Amino acid sequence: MSIIEINSLTKVYNSLAVPVHALNGIDLSFEKGEFAAVVGPSGSGKTTLLNIVGGLDNSSSGKVTVDGINLENLSSSQLIDFRLRNIGFVFQAYNLIPVMTAMENVEFILQLQGKPKNERKERAEQLLTAVGLEERMHARPSKLSGGQQQRVAVARALASKPKFVLADEPTANLDSKSSENLLDIMEQLNKEENITFVFSTHDQRVVNKARRVVTIEDGKVKSDENKS
Amino acid sequence: MVIAIAWRNIWRNKLRSLVVIIAITLGIFAGVFSTAFMKGMVDQRIESAIENEVSHIQLHHPDFRQEDKLKQFIPEAGQKTDSLYEIEGIEAASNRLSSNCMITAAGTGSGVLLNGIHPEDESRVTNIHTKIVEGSYFEDIPKRIKPLVIGNDLADKLNVKIKSRIVVQFADVHGNPVSLGFRVTGIYNTDNSVFDKMHVFTRYQDLQSAMGVPEGAGHEIAVLLKDNELLEEVKTQTASLFKQQEVSSWKDISPELSYLNDVMGQYMYVIIVIILLALLFGIINTMLMAVLERVKELGMLMAIGMNRKRVFFMIMMESVFLAVTGGITGILAGYGITEIFGSTGIDLSIYAEGMAAMGWEPVVYPAVELETLAGVTGLVILTGIISAIYPALKALKLNPAESIRTE
Ligand SMILES: Nc1ncnc2c1ncn2[C@@H]1O[C@H](COP(=O)(O)OP(=O)(O)OP(=O)(O)O)[C@@H](O)[C@H]1O
Ligand SMILES: [Mg+2]
């Protein structure tokens, strides 16, 4: 069974005078251990797709199942808990709590999960080391570079032992070197720990790292290439 | 951890938080100190009323208040006074004769309350002996003289001095008019000029036979307690021992003072609640700004799995921290200043004349009870919680997907 199953998914935004058809019937599935990029021109519906898969937004029609659970059946508070326990998020920006150190940011999600103090600390240290931040664990986000902040976000996303990580343009605010570095770390985690990553991007170099590339245009899947 | 985040969050915009905190500090300080000032005044008024005028407890004939008071005496009041000392908590007791009378000197007359006292007992119960400004309190009285100690305001009114002759007229127990000649031997001055105009004192033995009451009888036994806290307890105990007598506390005798005392307690809270109500809007405003400028961050927190309860709690804690930081500083400042002035006093002598007429003392010693401060702390916390509700609900309405969407 696929970890993510998307069937004839549509999304219409009604907030404006003219309804916007952001997704027009998406059929996709992602397997455990994938390292997949979602690409497409601006406005094609990448963010909308990832938000719905991540349980951050409702679909208009169609069905999304994550690990066998139909997201539509969850109440909004169940959805919050579902996200906490099953999905890791890396956003383009505003990922971290500015008043907390890198370490505390990673620990925070473990505390939300109710993990004991010593386990939190151990896991946070281990993950920050894995993303190459063992030296900067006690720095607050404002003292970290954009790339370092995104690496903390990846560590935080992994801390909760999610079923998969969704990253919406994680490198959009990074220079090419930091982008590459971040992708290398994600790739390494994918290979060594079999962590599933689904990320959207505009950056061709990031696309090149992906083993699977899903291209969407006008809210439809235009192509789906598996490179491996 | 949420608590730590909340605490650090309030220092993200130091200036804005400090402005609210200082406003709360000042508001609470003003509330605490002004009510401590009022309470100090009221406490002193009550204390001086107890010490100079009513004592803690009085015993009377049950009909003393209603009818021709002279006839309504307590038989063997002297012995009863002595036996009162056996009740624990009683500091001293004094037996008095008492009658309304007309006094005249050099053609001017005035209606006063004449008291026949045992000076030694009386000085253990009341403070009048310490308020003598001229002459003495029944010391070295020549044999054939009937001494009279009067208030300075009455002396001014009658235009009399030490040694002036004063005639006192009243009706004895049989209703026969009695006219007695006295000499002014002492003039006292309390802070209550109404009292000073109304009360004159002579010795028990100078009045007893003239009034026609039996030896040892008295109209009033005044009782001073070791502590006002014992009031109700001793009152009940005394009443059970002296069933024939009416036993009243200062609260029964001066209901207006008792009322003042009760009202003070409530007044404090009224003032504080008004102040907090005003501050409430300041905190709401600050918290709203704090929420609105953190929309993306709050969206992110909800996205990664921080549930509504925790988000609400975090925002509420921020608001409570703002309120409590300011509140505690204000309470400490108010308490500190109250303690300082509580020992040095605040001299209001410039306004003392008007105050003395109402029985207020010219130097005010502000006073506040720790219990009250605890109550204020509770109200401050409550204010923090209440002011968090609207901003927190605003935060909960955020849709994480919308909030995070970067333009
Ligand atoms: N809240 C909204 N209300 C109305 N329309 C929206 C809303 N969010 C997105 N849209 C529209 O839906 C379409 C898809 O947007 P989406 O953000 O998913 O695209 P995207 O592929 O992520 O674009 P980008 O590469 O610029 O991030 C766009 O036309 C966008 O304007
Ligand atoms: Mg997007």
XYZ file of C-alpha atoms and ligand atoms in Angstrom:
667
model
C 0.000 0.000 0.000
C 1.261 3.469 -0.886
C 1.939 5.832 1.941
C 0.118 8.656 0.129
C -2.815 7.981 -2.208
C -4.390 10.842 -4.131
C -7.493 10.171 -6.216
C -9.192 12.690 -8.541
C -8.325 15.517 -6.205
C -9.709 18.974 -7.019
C -9.457 22.256 -5.216
C -11.441 25.382 -5.979
C -10.708 28.599 -4.100
C -13.896 30.586 -3.741
C -12.509 33.470 -1.790
C -12.286 35.727 -4.809
C -15.132 36.882 -7.001
C -14.046 34.412 -9.654
C -13.528 30.833 -8.405
C -9.937 29.655 -8.918
C -9.502 26.040 -9.956
C -6.152 25.353 -8.353
C -6.277 21.559 -8.737
C -8.230 19.865 -11.496
C -8.234 16.132 -10.828
C -4.929 14.871 -9.504
C -4.187 11.148 -9.336
C -0.907 10.330 -7.676
C 0.604 8.007 -5.156
C 3.856 8.047 -3.220
C 5.628 5.024 -1.786
C 7.646 4.676 1.354
C 11.247 5.771 0.842
C 10.618 8.041 -2.116
C 12.618 11.172 -2.799
C 10.203 13.051 -5.019
C 10.075 16.577 -6.393
C 6.856 18.339 -7.400
C 7.600 20.952 -10.042
C 5.643 23.277 -12.238
C 5.255 26.938 -13.103
C 4.158 29.460 -10.520
C 0.464 29.131 -9.790
C 0.296 25.586 -11.085
C -0.934 24.274 -7.719
C 2.158 22.807 -6.005
C 1.575 24.485 -2.653
C -2.118 23.689 -2.792
C -1.349 20.033 -3.423
C 1.191 19.753 -0.614
C -1.124 21.594 1.811
C -3.970 19.199 1.142
C -1.746 16.141 1.396
C -0.349 17.553 4.626
C -3.812 18.038 6.104
C -3.430 21.813 6.247
C -6.254 22.526 3.826
C -9.442 20.825 2.637
C -9.967 19.461 -0.803
C -13.039 20.367 -2.869
C -13.527 16.843 -4.130
C -11.555 13.652 -4.473
C -9.813 11.593 -1.884
C -6.492 11.725 -0.047
C -5.401 8.792 2.092
C -2.288 8.887 4.188
C -1.111 5.543 5.479
C -4.606 4.185 4.916
C -6.415 7.028 6.660
C -8.813 9.188 4.671
C -8.014 12.735 5.780
C -11.589 13.814 5.146
C -12.746 11.664 8.046
C -10.679 13.564 10.579
C -12.025 16.475 12.602
C -9.908 19.589 12.673
C -8.448 18.782 16.071
C -7.812 15.172 15.078
C -6.078 16.566 12.018
C -3.708 18.606 14.187
C -2.777 15.513 16.136
C -2.465 13.533 12.919
C -0.016 16.065 11.550
C 1.949 16.023 14.778
C 2.404 12.252 14.722
C 2.605 11.467 11.008
C 3.911 14.339 8.916
C 7.085 16.378 9.036
C 6.874 19.894 7.602
C 9.536 22.130 6.150
C 8.249 25.444 4.896
C 9.834 28.053 2.713
C 10.237 30.417 5.670
C 9.029 31.076 9.221
C 9.842 27.543 10.193
C 11.272 28.180 13.618
C 10.222 29.781 16.874
C 12.502 32.811 17.029
C 12.742 32.916 20.819
C 13.945 29.323 21.055
C 17.365 27.903 20.261
C 17.858 25.381 17.477
C 17.902 22.646 20.075
C 14.716 23.887 21.759
C 12.951 24.160 18.424
C 13.639 20.514 17.717
C 12.785 19.482 21.260
C 9.521 21.393 21.123
C 7.821 19.037 18.711
C 8.919 16.088 20.843
C 7.397 17.778 23.833
C 4.164 18.235 21.921
C 4.282 14.488 21.415
C 4.736 14.059 25.147
C 8.233 12.588 25.015
C 10.265 12.700 28.255
C 13.009 15.265 28.708
C 16.046 13.010 28.372
C 14.705 11.333 25.224
C 13.943 14.751 23.718
C 17.401 16.018 24.366
C 19.121 12.958 22.999
C 17.086 12.876 19.822
C 17.392 16.614 19.214
C 21.173 16.436 19.597
C 21.396 13.446 17.343
C 19.315 15.088 14.590
C 21.062 18.427 14.763
C 24.331 16.577 14.452
C 22.938 14.694 11.470
C 22.171 17.978 9.694
C 25.643 19.274 10.561
C 24.697 21.732 13.278
C 26.357 20.190 16.317
C 28.247 23.457 16.810
C 25.199 25.708 16.582
C 22.682 23.800 18.685
C 22.264 26.540 21.251
C 21.975 29.439 18.845
C 18.669 31.157 18.233
C 17.390 31.257 14.623
C 18.332 34.918 14.182
C 21.972 33.910 14.733
C 21.813 31.227 12.052
C 22.128 31.588 8.294
C 19.103 30.864 6.109
C 20.573 27.488 5.151
C 21.259 26.592 8.764
C 17.714 27.566 9.705
C 16.314 25.266 7.008
C 18.517 22.459 8.288
C 17.105 22.982 11.780
C 13.656 22.787 10.190
C 14.582 19.463 8.573
C 15.860 18.176 11.911
C 12.638 19.333 13.557
C 10.548 17.675 10.817
C 12.349 14.381 11.389
C 12.303 14.562 15.182
C 8.711 13.427 15.421
C 9.510 10.264 13.406
C 6.958 11.139 10.723
C 5.759 8.792 7.991
C 6.986 11.327 5.441
C 8.313 14.865 5.146
C 6.593 17.529 3.048
C 8.769 20.442 2.033
C 7.233 23.308 0.055
C 10.056 25.114 -1.677
C 12.534 24.554 1.135
C 15.348 26.163 -0.838
C 13.478 29.148 -2.255
C 15.199 31.584 0.081
C 18.639 29.983 -0.068
C 21.707 30.631 -2.196
C 22.779 27.797 -4.494
C 25.455 26.476 -2.175
C 23.130 26.252 0.817
C 20.433 24.758 -1.395
C 22.765 22.039 -2.519
C 23.932 21.408 1.012
C 20.364 21.118 2.285
C 19.428 18.732 -0.514
C 22.512 16.617 0.174
C 21.465 16.265 3.779
C 17.903 15.378 2.794
C 19.170 12.876 0.261
C 21.479 11.309 2.809
C 18.654 10.963 5.346
C 16.511 9.448 2.614
C 19.154 6.912 1.679
C 20.407 6.029 5.126
C 17.228 6.210 7.163
C 14.720 5.532 4.405
C 12.887 8.800 5.167
C 10.254 9.676 2.564
C 10.575 13.212 1.167
C 8.113 15.025 -1.077
C 9.245 18.539 -1.921
C 8.245 21.211 -4.369
C 10.770 23.430 -6.078
C 11.540 25.824 -8.879
C 15.227 25.181 -8.792
C 16.532 22.946 -11.567
C 19.530 21.812 -9.519
C 17.189 20.653 -6.784
C 15.054 18.886 -9.368
C 18.151 17.068 -10.587
C 18.662 15.519 -7.164
C 15.195 14.028 -7.064
C 14.680 10.402 -8.013
C 11.123 11.083 -9.081
C 9.841 14.300 -10.671
C 6.125 15.061 -10.805
C 5.313 18.002 -13.025
C 1.991 19.746 -12.666
C 0.485 22.457 -14.764
C -2.888 24.141 -14.350
C -3.708 21.823 -11.498
C -3.104 18.629 -13.463
C -0.279 16.124 -13.521
C 1.561 16.749 -16.741
C 4.314 14.220 -16.332
C 5.629 11.823 -13.738
C 9.180 10.570 -14.281
C 10.909 7.961 -12.233
C 14.661 8.297 -12.691
C 15.801 5.267 -10.809
C 8.266 24.679 27.495
C 5.152 26.507 26.314
C 5.521 28.623 29.445
C 9.142 29.391 28.593
C 8.117 30.337 25.056
C 5.385 32.597 26.417
C 7.773 34.325 28.793
C 10.363 34.914 26.073
C 7.683 36.054 23.664
C 6.708 38.991 25.830
C 10.280 40.283 25.585
C 10.322 40.158 21.783
C 8.993 43.672 21.659
C 10.592 45.021 24.814
C 9.394 48.571 24.500
C 5.776 47.634 23.872
C 5.696 45.143 26.725
C 7.443 47.553 29.073
C 4.886 50.235 28.335
C 2.035 47.939 29.391
C 3.968 46.593 32.349
C 4.737 50.094 33.576
C 1.117 51.122 33.121
C 0.020 48.122 35.190
C 2.695 48.820 37.794
C 1.577 52.418 38.179
C -2.092 51.529 38.243
C -1.707 48.819 40.849
C 0.681 50.949 42.887
C -1.800 53.820 42.917
C -4.628 51.477 43.859
C -2.713 49.769 46.645
C -1.248 52.926 48.099
C -4.392 55.028 47.957
C -6.437 52.342 49.625
C -3.687 51.728 52.191
C -3.850 55.436 52.931
C -7.610 55.317 53.379
C -7.385 52.180 55.445
C -4.719 53.765 57.633
C -7.033 56.706 58.269
C -9.990 54.481 59.048
C -7.969 52.145 61.269
C -6.652 55.091 63.248
C -10.080 56.612 63.524
C -11.426 53.353 64.885
C -8.448 52.832 67.148
C -8.719 56.290 68.604
C -12.468 55.899 68.987
C -11.845 52.689 70.901
C -9.057 54.159 73.003
C -10.659 57.491 73.814
C -14.359 56.957 73.482
C -16.147 53.647 73.279
C -13.558 51.026 74.380
C -13.983 47.545 72.939
C -16.925 46.412 74.987
C -19.449 48.166 77.235
C -21.851 46.758 79.803
C -25.094 48.544 80.601
C -28.421 48.012 82.220
C -30.559 46.503 79.441
C -32.760 49.607 79.330
C -29.928 52.093 79.596
C -30.249 53.264 76.012
C -33.965 53.746 75.970
C -35.190 55.434 79.089
C -34.243 57.921 81.718
C -30.684 56.650 81.895
C -29.858 57.671 85.408
C -32.219 55.120 86.891
C -30.950 52.318 84.722
C -27.772 51.502 86.606
C -25.903 48.251 87.129
C -26.019 47.305 90.795
C -22.669 46.426 92.346
C -20.916 47.446 89.204
C -17.661 47.851 91.129
C -17.494 44.163 91.993
C -18.555 43.158 88.521
C -15.746 45.283 87.129
C -13.228 43.447 89.261
C -14.535 40.047 88.248
C -14.277 40.963 84.571
C -10.493 40.741 84.866
C -10.877 36.997 85.168
C -11.992 36.705 81.570
C -9.061 35.991 79.351
C -8.391 38.634 76.744
C -9.605 41.517 78.874
C -6.906 44.079 79.466
C -8.783 46.429 81.785
C -12.267 47.489 82.853
C -13.650 50.657 84.347
C -16.948 51.427 86.013
C -18.573 54.794 85.348
C -21.534 56.860 86.312
C -22.968 58.716 83.411
C -25.628 61.325 82.890
C -26.709 63.939 80.434
C -26.530 67.283 82.096
C -26.470 71.010 81.588
C -23.317 72.819 82.569
C -23.003 76.567 82.892
C -20.111 78.894 83.501
C -20.291 82.665 83.598
C -23.683 82.673 81.947
C -22.852 80.351 79.015
C -24.382 76.926 79.081
C -23.965 73.669 77.219
C -25.471 70.204 77.251
C -22.827 67.553 77.886
C -22.360 63.969 78.996
C -21.069 63.896 82.565
C -19.020 60.890 83.624
C -18.120 59.900 87.166
C -15.026 57.733 86.945
C -12.362 56.008 89.002
C -9.337 57.788 87.516
C -6.980 54.879 88.031
C -9.261 52.314 86.400
C -10.237 54.763 83.719
C -6.668 55.489 82.711
C -6.137 51.798 82.144
C -9.092 51.698 79.771
C -9.072 55.055 77.992
C -6.402 57.442 76.816
C -7.885 60.715 78.031
C -5.249 60.973 80.770
C -2.555 61.192 78.098
C -4.360 64.008 76.299
C -4.260 66.529 79.133
C -3.062 69.888 77.831
C -3.622 71.982 80.943
C -3.950 71.138 84.600
C -3.911 67.458 85.519
C -5.943 64.279 85.401
C -7.345 64.237 88.924
C -3.975 64.665 90.648
C -3.502 66.624 93.884
C -7.112 67.640 94.219
C -7.711 69.811 97.343
C -10.149 68.306 99.815
C -13.275 70.338 99.410
C -13.114 70.728 95.665
C -15.169 68.745 93.142
C -12.789 68.434 90.172
C -13.906 68.506 86.545
C -11.852 67.573 83.489
C -13.238 68.998 80.244
C -12.244 69.157 76.583
C -10.425 72.156 75.158
C -13.195 72.860 72.682
C -15.738 73.023 75.483
C -13.391 75.240 77.519
C -13.190 77.629 74.571
C -16.936 77.572 74.122
C -17.661 78.279 77.773
C -14.699 80.575 77.974
C -13.336 78.841 81.100
C -9.814 78.137 82.321
C -8.225 75.955 84.987
C -9.821 76.783 88.349
C -12.915 78.302 86.747
C -16.134 77.462 88.525
C -18.714 75.438 86.665
C -22.236 74.556 87.683
C -23.656 71.202 86.653
C -27.394 70.521 86.669
C -29.173 67.219 86.272
C -32.088 65.278 87.725
C -31.259 62.528 90.242
C -32.743 59.042 90.317
C -35.916 60.348 91.924
C -36.337 63.061 89.360
C -35.331 65.862 91.675
C -33.182 68.609 90.184
C -29.618 68.672 91.457
C -27.173 71.493 91.044
C -23.496 70.913 91.825
C -20.543 73.253 91.804
C -17.259 72.040 90.210
C -13.834 73.496 89.470
C -12.040 72.897 86.215
C -8.852 71.039 87.172
C -7.848 69.623 83.831
C -8.336 70.265 80.114
C -7.825 67.514 77.552
C -7.626 67.581 73.800
C -8.247 64.543 71.601
C -8.267 64.652 67.803
C -12.027 64.533 67.835
C -13.436 67.965 68.609
C -17.023 66.721 68.699
C -16.025 64.357 71.495
C -14.096 67.092 73.277
C -17.155 69.352 73.297
C -19.434 66.651 74.625
C -17.606 64.760 77.380
C -16.721 65.986 80.851
C -15.265 63.876 83.665
C -15.339 63.961 87.419
C -14.589 61.418 90.106
C -17.017 58.643 90.960
C -17.300 59.682 94.596
C -18.176 63.261 93.680
C -21.236 62.118 91.777
C -22.538 58.899 93.341
C -24.467 60.282 96.305
C -25.640 63.349 94.423
C -27.136 61.140 91.727
C -28.788 59.022 94.342
C -27.467 55.701 93.042
C -26.340 53.076 95.574
C -22.685 52.813 96.508
C -20.827 50.692 93.972
C -23.464 51.008 91.281
C -22.520 52.217 87.819
C -24.128 53.076 84.503
C -21.472 51.785 82.271
C -18.583 49.360 82.523
C -16.072 50.006 79.764
C -13.813 47.117 78.812
C -10.525 47.241 76.918
C -9.299 44.059 75.248
C -5.770 42.880 74.676
C -6.590 42.628 70.969
C -9.493 43.687 68.789
C -9.352 40.244 67.160
C -10.807 38.820 70.382
C -13.840 41.088 70.195
C -16.602 38.638 69.358
C -15.178 35.880 71.493
C -14.878 37.988 74.625
C -18.214 39.629 73.977
C -20.003 36.268 73.945
C -18.139 35.105 76.997
C -18.927 38.286 78.914
C -22.555 38.159 77.881
C -22.880 34.616 79.193
C -21.364 35.624 82.513
C -23.415 38.809 82.931
C -26.848 37.778 81.777
C -28.538 40.701 83.491
C -26.515 43.227 81.548
C -26.548 44.347 77.996
C -23.110 43.643 76.539
C -22.255 45.633 73.419
C -19.115 45.866 71.334
C -17.833 49.027 69.713
C -19.449 47.787 66.521
C -22.860 47.855 68.210
C -22.250 51.181 69.873
C -20.758 52.951 66.839
C -22.303 51.198 63.857
C -20.989 53.972 61.637
C -17.398 53.008 62.509
C -18.141 49.377 61.956
C -19.685 50.248 58.624
C -16.642 52.329 57.715
C -14.472 49.354 58.544
C -16.482 47.030 56.315
C -16.741 49.514 53.502
C -12.967 50.023 53.463
C -12.419 46.379 52.621
C -14.782 46.606 49.673
C -13.603 50.022 48.601
C -10.121 48.623 48.029
C -11.500 46.075 45.583
C -13.727 48.584 43.830
C -10.734 50.845 43.188
C -8.512 47.973 42.076
C -11.199 46.528 39.823
C -11.748 49.897 38.155
C -8.017 50.282 37.602
C -7.698 46.737 36.275
C -10.659 47.259 33.975
C -8.869 50.206 32.412
C -5.641 48.212 32.156
C -7.530 45.288 30.652
C -7.992 47.173 27.411
C -4.317 48.049 27.326
C -3.365 44.403 27.667
C -5.915 43.279 25.074
C -4.522 45.802 22.641
C -0.944 44.684 23.230
C -1.835 41.023 22.941
C -3.780 41.645 19.747
C -0.752 43.294 18.216
C 1.409 40.433 19.417
C -0.904 37.898 17.783
C -1.359 39.772 14.526
C 2.344 40.298 13.976
C 2.954 36.585 14.561
C 0.343 35.185 12.206
C 2.859 33.187 10.173
C 4.594 31.802 13.206
C 1.304 30.797 14.840
C 0.231 29.187 11.562
C 3.484 27.245 11.482
C 2.996 26.082 15.094
C -0.511 24.849 14.335
C 0.725 23.229 11.117
C 3.420 21.190 12.825
C 0.940 19.986 15.425
C 0.496 22.470 18.268
C -3.138 22.039 19.187
C -5.672 24.737 19.990
C -5.469 24.216 23.734
C -1.738 24.758 23.717
C -1.910 27.789 21.439
C -4.594 29.285 23.664
C -2.562 28.506 26.760
C 0.571 30.062 25.298
C -1.180 33.319 24.454
C -2.943 33.350 27.787
C 0.350 32.861 29.591
C 1.870 35.776 27.692
C -0.980 37.964 28.786
C -0.805 36.685 32.364
C 2.950 37.297 32.434
C 2.440 40.878 31.290
C -0.243 41.447 33.918
C 1.597 39.681 36.714
C 4.982 41.284 36.024
C 3.388 44.697 36.219
C 1.054 43.675 39.020
C 3.735 42.242 41.277
C 5.990 45.265 40.786
C 3.061 47.531 41.545
C 2.087 45.562 44.622
C 5.669 45.479 45.899
C 6.075 49.204 45.301
C 2.730 49.915 46.948
C 3.577 47.656 49.863
C 7.073 49.125 50.263
C 5.894 52.727 50.195
C 3.026 51.847 52.537
C 5.475 50.272 54.987
C 7.749 53.311 54.866
C 4.948 55.801 55.430
C 3.326 53.353 57.790
C 6.174 53.928 60.213
C 6.954 57.584 59.484
C 3.377 58.690 58.912
C 2.112 61.277 56.457
C 1.642 64.625 58.101
C -1.560 66.332 57.057
C -1.455 68.981 59.791
C -2.153 71.701 57.247
C -5.584 70.240 56.762
C -5.824 68.962 60.318
C -8.457 71.379 61.552
C -11.133 70.162 59.225
C -10.104 66.589 59.852
C -10.122 66.894 63.635
C -13.688 68.139 63.530
C -14.600 64.780 62.046
C -12.416 62.850 64.433
C -9.546 62.132 62.028
C -5.955 62.275 63.145
C -3.573 64.705 61.451
C -0.802 62.154 60.836
C -1.910 59.237 58.708
C -0.137 55.877 58.892
C -1.089 53.936 55.752
C -1.789 50.281 56.370
C -2.410 47.284 54.158
C -3.062 43.655 54.948
C -1.158 40.855 53.238
C -4.463 39.123 52.672
C -5.615 42.081 50.608
C -2.415 42.007 48.577
C -2.991 38.334 47.867
C -6.492 39.242 46.702
C -5.086 41.920 44.400
C -2.599 39.420 42.973
C -5.502 37.105 42.224
C -7.366 39.887 40.452
C -4.281 40.748 38.408
C -3.948 37.143 37.254
C -7.636 37.087 36.420
C -7.192 40.267 34.381
C -4.357 38.616 32.482
C -6.533 35.623 31.723
C -9.549 37.660 30.662
C -7.557 39.958 28.426
C -6.055 36.945 26.657
C -9.391 35.537 25.583
C -10.114 37.757 22.599
C -6.578 37.771 21.140
C -6.257 34.027 21.710
C -9.560 33.319 19.951
C -8.293 35.429 17.073
C -5.200 33.254 16.911
C -7.260 30.058 16.970
C -9.269 31.254 13.981
C -6.118 31.310 11.879
C -5.993 28.812 9.079
C -2.471 27.387 9.044
C -2.387 26.983 5.271
C -3.391 30.612 4.710
C -1.118 31.948 7.413
C 2.010 30.290 6.128
C 1.483 31.101 2.451
C 4.325 33.420 1.621
C 3.568 36.141 -0.874
N -6.241 31.288 -0.648
C -6.378 31.397 -1.957
N -7.449 32.004 -2.448
C -7.626 32.098 -3.778
N -6.789 31.599 -4.663
C -5.678 30.964 -4.226
C -5.431 30.839 -2.842
N -4.277 30.152 -2.702
C -3.813 29.890 -3.938
N -4.659 30.370 -4.862
C -4.527 30.231 -6.294
O -4.454 28.874 -6.613
C -3.548 28.640 -7.650
C -2.499 27.671 -7.203
O -1.674 28.265 -6.233
P -0.470 27.587 -5.544
O 0.038 28.474 -4.486
O -0.842 26.211 -5.165
O 0.601 27.513 -6.708
P 2.139 27.161 -6.641
O 2.346 26.163 -7.690
O 2.518 26.826 -5.274
O 2.800 28.519 -7.067
P 4.215 29.106 -6.635
O 5.200 28.367 -7.452
O 4.142 30.526 -6.997
O 4.347 28.868 -5.198
C -2.984 29.995 -8.027
O -3.695 30.477 -9.130
C -3.254 30.843 -6.829
O -3.445 32.194 -7.191
Mg 3.830 27.583 -3.815
